[in-house]
Short mmCIF file of C-alpha atoms in Angstrom, two decimals:
data_model
loop_
_atom_site.label_atom_id
_atom_site.label_comp_id
_atom_site.label_asym_id
_atom_site.label_seq_id
_atom_site.Cartn_x
_atom_site.Cartn_y
_atom_site.Cartn_z
CA MET T 1 -39.10 18.28 -21.26
CA ILE T 2 -39.41 18.46 -25.05
CA LEU T 3 -41.02 21.60 -26.37
CA PRO T 4 -42.87 20.42 -29.56
CA PHE T 5 -44.19 17.32 -27.80
CA ASP T 6 -45.38 19.50 -24.93
CA LEU T 7 -47.17 21.90 -27.27
CA ILE T 8 -48.91 19.07 -29.17
CA LEU T 9 -50.10 17.46 -25.93
CA VAL T 10 -51.38 20.77 -24.57
CA LEU T 11 -53.28 21.32 -27.84
CA PHE T 12 -54.96 17.90 -27.49
CA VAL T 13 -55.83 18.66 -23.86
CA TYR T 14 -57.51 21.91 -24.92
CA ILE T 15 -59.47 20.18 -27.71
CA CYS T 16 -60.67 17.47 -25.30
CA ALA T 17 -61.71 20.01 -22.64
CA VAL T 18 -63.74 22.12 -25.09
CA ALA T 19 -65.31 19.03 -26.70
CA ALA T 20 -66.29 17.55 -23.32
CA LEU T 21 -68.05 20.78 -22.38
CA THR T 22 -69.88 21.29 -25.70
CA THR T 23 -71.11 17.76 -26.48
CA ARG T 24 -74.86 17.33 -25.92
CA ASP T 25 -74.69 13.58 -25.33
CA LEU T 26 -73.54 13.12 -21.74
CA LEU T 27 -72.07 9.64 -22.27
CA SER T 28 -69.78 10.86 -25.05
CA ALA T 29 -68.88 13.89 -22.91
CA VAL T 30 -67.76 11.54 -20.13
CA MET T 31 -65.77 9.44 -22.61
CA ILE T 32 -64.05 12.58 -23.91
CA LEU T 33 -63.28 13.47 -20.29
CA GLY T 34 -61.52 10.11 -19.95
CA ALA T 35 -59.45 10.92 -23.04
CA TYR T 36 -58.66 14.30 -21.45
CA SER T 37 -57.37 12.53 -18.35
CA TYR T 38 -55.16 10.28 -20.47
CA PHE T 39 -53.67 13.26 -22.31
CA MET T 40 -53.01 14.90 -18.93
CA CYS T 41 -51.28 11.66 -17.90
CA LEU T 42 -49.04 11.78 -21.00
CA LEU T 43 -48.27 15.44 -20.27
CA TRP T 44 -47.11 14.60 -16.76
CA THR T 45 -45.00 11.68 -17.90
CA GLU T 46 -43.33 14.13 -20.24
CA MET T 47 -42.77 16.52 -17.29
CA ALA T 48 -40.94 13.72 -15.34
CA ALA T 49 -43.75 13.16 -12.84
CA VAL T 50 -44.29 9.43 -13.30
CA ASP T 51 -46.01 8.74 -9.97
CA VAL T 52 -48.60 11.41 -10.65
CA ALA T 53 -49.10 9.93 -14.12
CA PHE T 54 -49.73 6.47 -12.62
CA THR T 55 -52.26 7.86 -10.20
CA GLU T 56 -53.98 9.93 -12.89
CA ALA T 57 -54.26 6.98 -15.28
CA SER T 58 -55.65 4.62 -12.66
CA VAL T 59 -57.71 6.86 -10.40
CA SER T 60 -58.92 9.80 -12.45
CA ALA T 61 -59.26 8.20 -15.88
CA GLY T 62 -60.41 4.82 -14.56
CA ILE T 63 -62.48 5.25 -11.42
CA GLY T 64 -63.71 8.75 -12.34
CA THR T 65 -65.06 7.56 -15.72
CA ILE T 66 -66.71 4.55 -14.07
CA LEU T 67 -68.39 6.78 -11.47
CA CYS T 68 -69.65 9.14 -14.18
CA ILE T 69 -71.03 6.25 -16.27
CA GLY T 70 -72.82 4.88 -13.20
CA ALA T 71 -74.36 8.27 -12.47
CA ILE T 72 -75.51 8.68 -16.09
CA SER T 73 -77.05 5.20 -16.12
CA LYS T 74 -79.07 6.22 -13.04
CA THR T 75 -80.16 9.54 -14.59
CA LYS T 76 -80.73 10.94 -18.07
CA ARG T 77 -78.35 10.77 -21.03
CA ARG T 78 -79.48 13.84 -22.98
CA SER T 79 -78.48 17.37 -22.10
CA ASN T 80 -79.96 20.64 -23.31
CA ASP T 81 -76.68 22.54 -23.65
CA MET P 1 -76.48 34.94 -18.28
CA LYS P 2 -73.94 33.46 -20.69
CA PHE P 3 -72.65 36.92 -21.56
CA LEU P 4 -72.25 37.81 -17.87
CA SER P 5 -70.34 34.61 -17.12
CA LEU P 6 -68.14 35.15 -20.20
CA ILE P 7 -67.25 38.63 -18.91
CA THR P 8 -66.44 37.19 -15.46
CA VAL P 9 -64.28 34.44 -16.96
CA LEU P 10 -62.36 36.94 -19.10
CA LEU P 11 -61.76 39.17 -16.07
CA VAL P 12 -60.47 36.19 -14.08
CA GLY P 13 -58.21 35.21 -16.98
CA VAL P 14 -56.74 38.71 -17.24
CA ALA P 15 -56.11 38.74 -13.47
CA LEU P 16 -54.39 35.34 -13.67
CA VAL P 17 -52.14 36.37 -16.56
CA TYR P 18 -51.29 39.59 -14.72
CA GLY P 19 -50.42 37.51 -11.66
CA THR P 20 -47.99 35.33 -13.61
CA LEU P 21 -45.75 38.29 -14.48
CA GLY P 22 -43.98 38.01 -11.13
CA MET P 23 -43.56 34.24 -11.23
CA PRO P 24 -40.13 32.63 -11.75
CA ARG P 25 -39.30 31.38 -15.23
CA TRP P 26 -40.41 27.88 -16.14
CA GLY P 27 -37.74 25.30 -15.46
CA ASP P 28 -35.49 27.60 -13.48
CA PRO P 29 -33.39 25.33 -11.19
CA ASN P 30 -32.98 28.16 -8.66
CA SER P 31 -36.66 28.99 -8.34
CA PRO P 32 -38.05 29.21 -4.77
CA ALA P 33 -39.98 25.96 -5.14
CA ALA P 34 -36.79 24.01 -5.87
CA THR P 35 -34.42 25.45 -3.29
CA HIS P 36 -35.76 25.22 0.25
CA VAL P 37 -36.80 21.75 1.39
CA SER P 38 -36.81 19.51 -1.66
CA PRO P 39 -32.96 19.28 -1.92
CA TYR P 40 -33.02 17.88 1.62
CA TYR P 41 -35.46 15.17 0.57
CA LEU P 42 -33.42 14.32 -2.52
CA GLU P 43 -30.14 14.11 -0.63
CA HIS P 44 -31.24 12.32 2.54
CA SER P 45 -33.95 9.98 1.24
CA MET P 46 -31.57 7.09 0.55
CA HIS P 47 -29.88 7.46 3.94
CA ASP P 48 -33.00 7.99 6.04
CA THR P 49 -35.56 5.64 4.53
CA ALA P 50 -33.56 3.35 2.18
CA THR P 51 -36.05 4.01 -0.62
CA PRO P 52 -34.75 5.03 -4.05
CA ASN P 53 -38.09 6.53 -5.07
CA VAL P 54 -38.15 9.94 -3.40
CA VAL P 55 -41.86 10.52 -4.03
CA THR P 56 -42.79 7.35 -2.16
CA SER P 57 -40.49 8.09 0.76
CA VAL P 58 -41.87 11.63 1.14
CA LEU P 59 -45.47 10.41 0.77
CA ALA P 60 -45.30 7.57 3.27
CA ASP P 61 -42.48 8.56 5.59
CA TYR P 62 -41.65 12.26 5.82
CA ARG P 63 -45.25 13.40 5.35
CA GLY P 64 -47.17 10.40 6.60
CA TYR P 65 -49.73 12.47 8.47
CA ASP P 66 -50.69 14.12 5.19
CA THR P 67 -51.47 10.71 3.73
CA LEU P 68 -53.43 9.80 6.88
CA GLY P 69 -55.56 12.92 6.42
CA GLU P 70 -56.09 12.02 2.75
CA THR P 71 -57.26 8.56 3.76
CA SER P 72 -59.73 10.06 6.23
CA VAL P 73 -61.03 12.30 3.42
CA ILE P 74 -61.59 9.25 1.20
CA PHE P 75 -63.35 7.46 4.07
CA THR P 76 -65.63 10.46 4.67
CA ALA P 77 -66.46 10.68 0.95
CA GLY P 78 -67.30 6.98 0.73
CA MET P 79 -69.45 7.10 3.86
CA SER P 80 -71.33 10.17 2.63
CA CYS P 81 -71.95 8.50 -0.76
CA ILE P 82 -73.40 5.43 0.99
CA LEU P 83 -75.55 7.57 3.29
CA LEU P 84 -76.83 9.70 0.41
CA LEU P 85 -77.65 6.89 -2.01
CA ARG P 86 -79.20 4.24 0.24
CA LYS P 87 -82.84 3.36 -0.29
CA ARG P 88 -85.14 4.68 2.42
CA ARG P 89 -88.15 2.40 2.66
CA LYS P 90 -90.13 3.98 5.52
CA HIS P 91 -90.27 7.60 4.37
CA LYS P 92 -91.10 6.91 0.77
CA GLU P 93 -93.81 9.58 0.59
CA GLU P 94 -91.37 12.29 1.60
CA ASP P 95 -88.87 11.33 -1.09
CA HIS P 96 -91.20 11.89 -4.04
CA VAL P 97 -92.92 15.18 -3.38
CA MET X 1 -39.50 37.95 -27.07
CA PHE X 2 -39.40 34.29 -28.13
CA ASP X 3 -37.37 33.49 -25.03
CA TYR X 4 -39.94 35.28 -22.89
CA ILE X 5 -42.77 33.21 -24.39
CA ILE X 6 -40.83 29.97 -23.89
CA SER X 7 -40.23 30.84 -20.24
CA TYR X 8 -43.78 31.77 -19.38
CA TYR X 9 -46.18 29.87 -21.62
CA ASN X 10 -47.01 27.13 -19.11
CA TYR X 11 -48.64 29.70 -16.84
CA TRP X 12 -50.78 30.94 -19.73
CA MET X 13 -51.74 27.35 -20.56
CA TYR X 14 -53.01 26.73 -17.04
CA ALA X 15 -54.84 30.08 -17.05
CA GLY X 16 -56.63 29.07 -20.27
CA LEU X 17 -57.63 25.66 -18.92
CA MET X 18 -58.89 27.27 -15.73
CA MET X 19 -60.97 29.73 -17.78
CA ILE X 20 -62.53 26.83 -19.76
CA GLY X 21 -63.44 24.97 -16.57
CA PHE X 22 -64.78 28.10 -14.88
CA TYR X 23 -66.97 28.92 -17.88
CA GLY X 24 -68.28 25.36 -17.83
CA MET X 25 -69.13 25.64 -14.15
CA MET X 26 -70.97 28.93 -14.54
CA ALA X 27 -72.65 28.97 -17.96
CA LYS X 28 -73.68 25.34 -18.50
CA ARG X 29 -77.10 24.48 -17.09
CA ASN X 30 -76.79 20.70 -16.92
CA LEU X 31 -75.50 19.44 -13.57
CA ILE X 32 -73.23 16.76 -15.08
CA LYS X 33 -71.74 19.44 -17.34
CA LYS X 34 -71.04 21.54 -14.26
CA ILE X 35 -69.27 18.58 -12.66
CA ILE X 36 -67.17 18.07 -15.82
CA GLY X 37 -66.23 21.76 -15.67
CA MET X 38 -65.18 21.33 -12.04
CA ASN X 39 -62.96 18.40 -13.08
CA VAL X 40 -61.25 20.52 -15.75
CA PHE X 41 -60.78 23.33 -13.23
CA GLN X 42 -59.07 21.05 -10.70
CA SER X 43 -56.90 19.48 -13.41
CA SER X 44 -55.66 22.93 -14.40
CA ILE X 45 -54.52 23.66 -10.84
CA ILE X 46 -52.72 20.30 -10.69
CA PHE X 47 -51.10 21.16 -14.05
CA PHE X 48 -49.80 24.42 -12.55
CA TYR X 49 -48.25 22.68 -9.55
CA ILE X 50 -46.64 19.90 -11.61
CA SER X 51 -45.20 22.39 -14.08
CA SER X 52 -43.57 24.26 -11.19
CA SER X 53 -41.52 21.13 -10.41
CA VAL X 54 -39.77 20.97 -13.79
CA LYS X 55 -36.08 21.87 -14.01
CA ARG X 56 -34.47 22.53 -17.35
CA GLY X 57 -31.34 20.79 -18.55
CA GLY X 58 -31.57 17.01 -18.62
CA VAL X 59 -33.53 16.25 -15.47
CA THR X 60 -34.94 12.78 -14.89
CA VAL X 61 -37.68 11.35 -12.70
CA PRO X 62 -37.03 11.66 -8.92
CA ILE X 63 -35.75 8.11 -8.39
CA ILE X 64 -32.19 7.91 -7.04
CA LYS X 65 -30.21 5.70 -9.38
CA HIS X 66 -26.90 5.16 -7.58
CA VAL X 67 -25.18 6.67 -4.58
CA ALA X 68 -21.42 7.05 -4.84
CA GLY X 69 -20.34 8.27 -1.39
CA ALA X 70 -22.32 8.13 1.84
CA HIS X 71 -20.98 11.35 3.39
CA GLY X 72 -21.82 15.01 3.07
CA SER X 73 -24.68 15.36 0.61
CA HIS X 74 -24.76 11.55 0.25
CA GLY X 75 -23.48 11.71 -3.31
CA VAL X 76 -26.70 12.96 -4.88
CA ASP X 77 -26.63 15.71 -7.47
CA VAL X 78 -29.83 17.63 -6.83
CA MET X 79 -29.84 19.33 -10.23
CA GLN X 80 -30.27 15.96 -12.00
CA TYR X 81 -33.67 15.18 -10.51
CA ALA X 82 -37.01 16.92 -10.71
CA ASN X 83 -38.47 18.50 -7.58
CA PRO X 84 -40.36 15.69 -5.74
CA LEU X 85 -42.44 17.80 -3.35
CA PRO X 86 -45.17 19.04 -5.79
CA HIS X 87 -45.56 15.46 -7.04
CA VAL X 88 -46.41 14.29 -3.52
CA LEU X 89 -48.89 17.10 -2.90
CA MET X 90 -50.59 16.50 -6.24
CA LEU X 91 -50.88 12.75 -5.62
CA THR X 92 -53.02 13.70 -2.64
CA ALA X 93 -54.92 16.28 -4.69
CA ILE X 94 -55.84 13.80 -7.46
CA VAL X 95 -57.33 11.34 -5.00
CA VAL X 96 -59.27 14.10 -3.26
CA MET X 97 -60.47 15.24 -6.72
CA VAL X 98 -62.01 11.83 -7.40
CA ALA X 99 -63.62 11.81 -3.93
CA THR X 100 -65.19 15.22 -4.68
CA LEU X 101 -66.41 13.87 -8.03
CA GLY X 102 -68.08 10.91 -6.34
CA VAL X 103 -69.91 13.01 -3.76
CA ALA X 104 -71.02 15.52 -6.42
CA LEU X 105 -72.40 12.72 -8.62
CA ALA X 106 -74.25 11.25 -5.62
CA VAL X 107 -75.90 14.62 -4.95
CA ALA X 108 -76.80 14.89 -8.66
CA ILE X 109 -78.47 11.44 -8.54
CA LEU X 110 -80.47 12.57 -5.47
CA ILE X 111 -81.61 15.71 -7.27
CA TYR X 112 -82.68 13.62 -10.26
CA ARG X 113 -84.67 11.27 -8.03
CA ARG X 114 -86.56 14.19 -6.53
CA TYR X 115 -87.15 16.47 -9.56
CA HIS X 116 -86.74 14.00 -12.48
CA THR X 117 -84.53 16.39 -14.43
CA LEU X 118 -80.91 17.51 -14.43
CA GLU X 119 -81.36 20.95 -15.97
CA GLU X 120 -80.87 23.82 -13.57
CA ASP X 121 -83.67 26.11 -14.85
CA GLU X 122 -86.27 23.31 -14.76
CA ILE X 123 -85.21 22.48 -11.19
CA ILE X 124 -85.69 26.11 -10.16
CA LEU X 125 -89.16 26.12 -11.82
CA CYS X 126 -90.13 22.96 -9.92
CA MET X 127 -88.89 24.48 -6.65
CA ARG X 128 -90.97 27.63 -7.18
CA LYS X 129 -94.11 25.64 -7.97
CA GLY X 130 -93.94 23.65 -4.78
#
């Protein structure tokens, strides 16, 4: 556990969370959510939880983003807020 | 509406920060989460299951029923997705009211 | 004071992430935005559990490197390795999180097929009209 690295990663996680919730284009919001999952994965590698980082990178950032893109392709891309 | 939800979120945040005042310090090796059962797993994993990776041995061996329940959750989620999203040909009038 | 902040800031970090996700779930009107907020909320709880498994002072990942003696505590120094139990529980939680995401997106697609919109206020207007 390295303190400056931890603080920088947490800052990126916060920026990605706020950007994913405020973007009006839903496809870019989902892409930013994938970036959020990858920063979470880096944060957990840094906290010595490598198995959780594997699972996050494959399941949450991979399959979750694919599911969201499929849902958006079936529905609308624009959002009002 | 946004103002009301902002007030609720701030109240929840204050309650959470107040709740963390009694938590153990971060990274304390003698915290309650690190003292009861996890030293047993770390010490006996190599002898009991011959697996160097403790996370794998706990996931598949010591707590296998937990993983079985997780698999049943995944199966239920997949089945419900298929049942929700299939095309219904006969009752087409009821779908588009 | 600085020592106090160093010892407790991870709890404040997870509280802030949980507040962001909760605000997204309540105040955003788009259904996909609500689902994204739910994802952030669940990630913050997983962050809290994983950060409770960290031990200070040169810990490594919980993979046993070498075993010297096979008696007593089997030659393993517990203080060298991180706590493996929250990792196992959160492996389960991540997979369940993706299953929840899939079912929520399926329900959102059904709502779009019926009302042809994803905004919550327009859906409520359509429900009141008929």
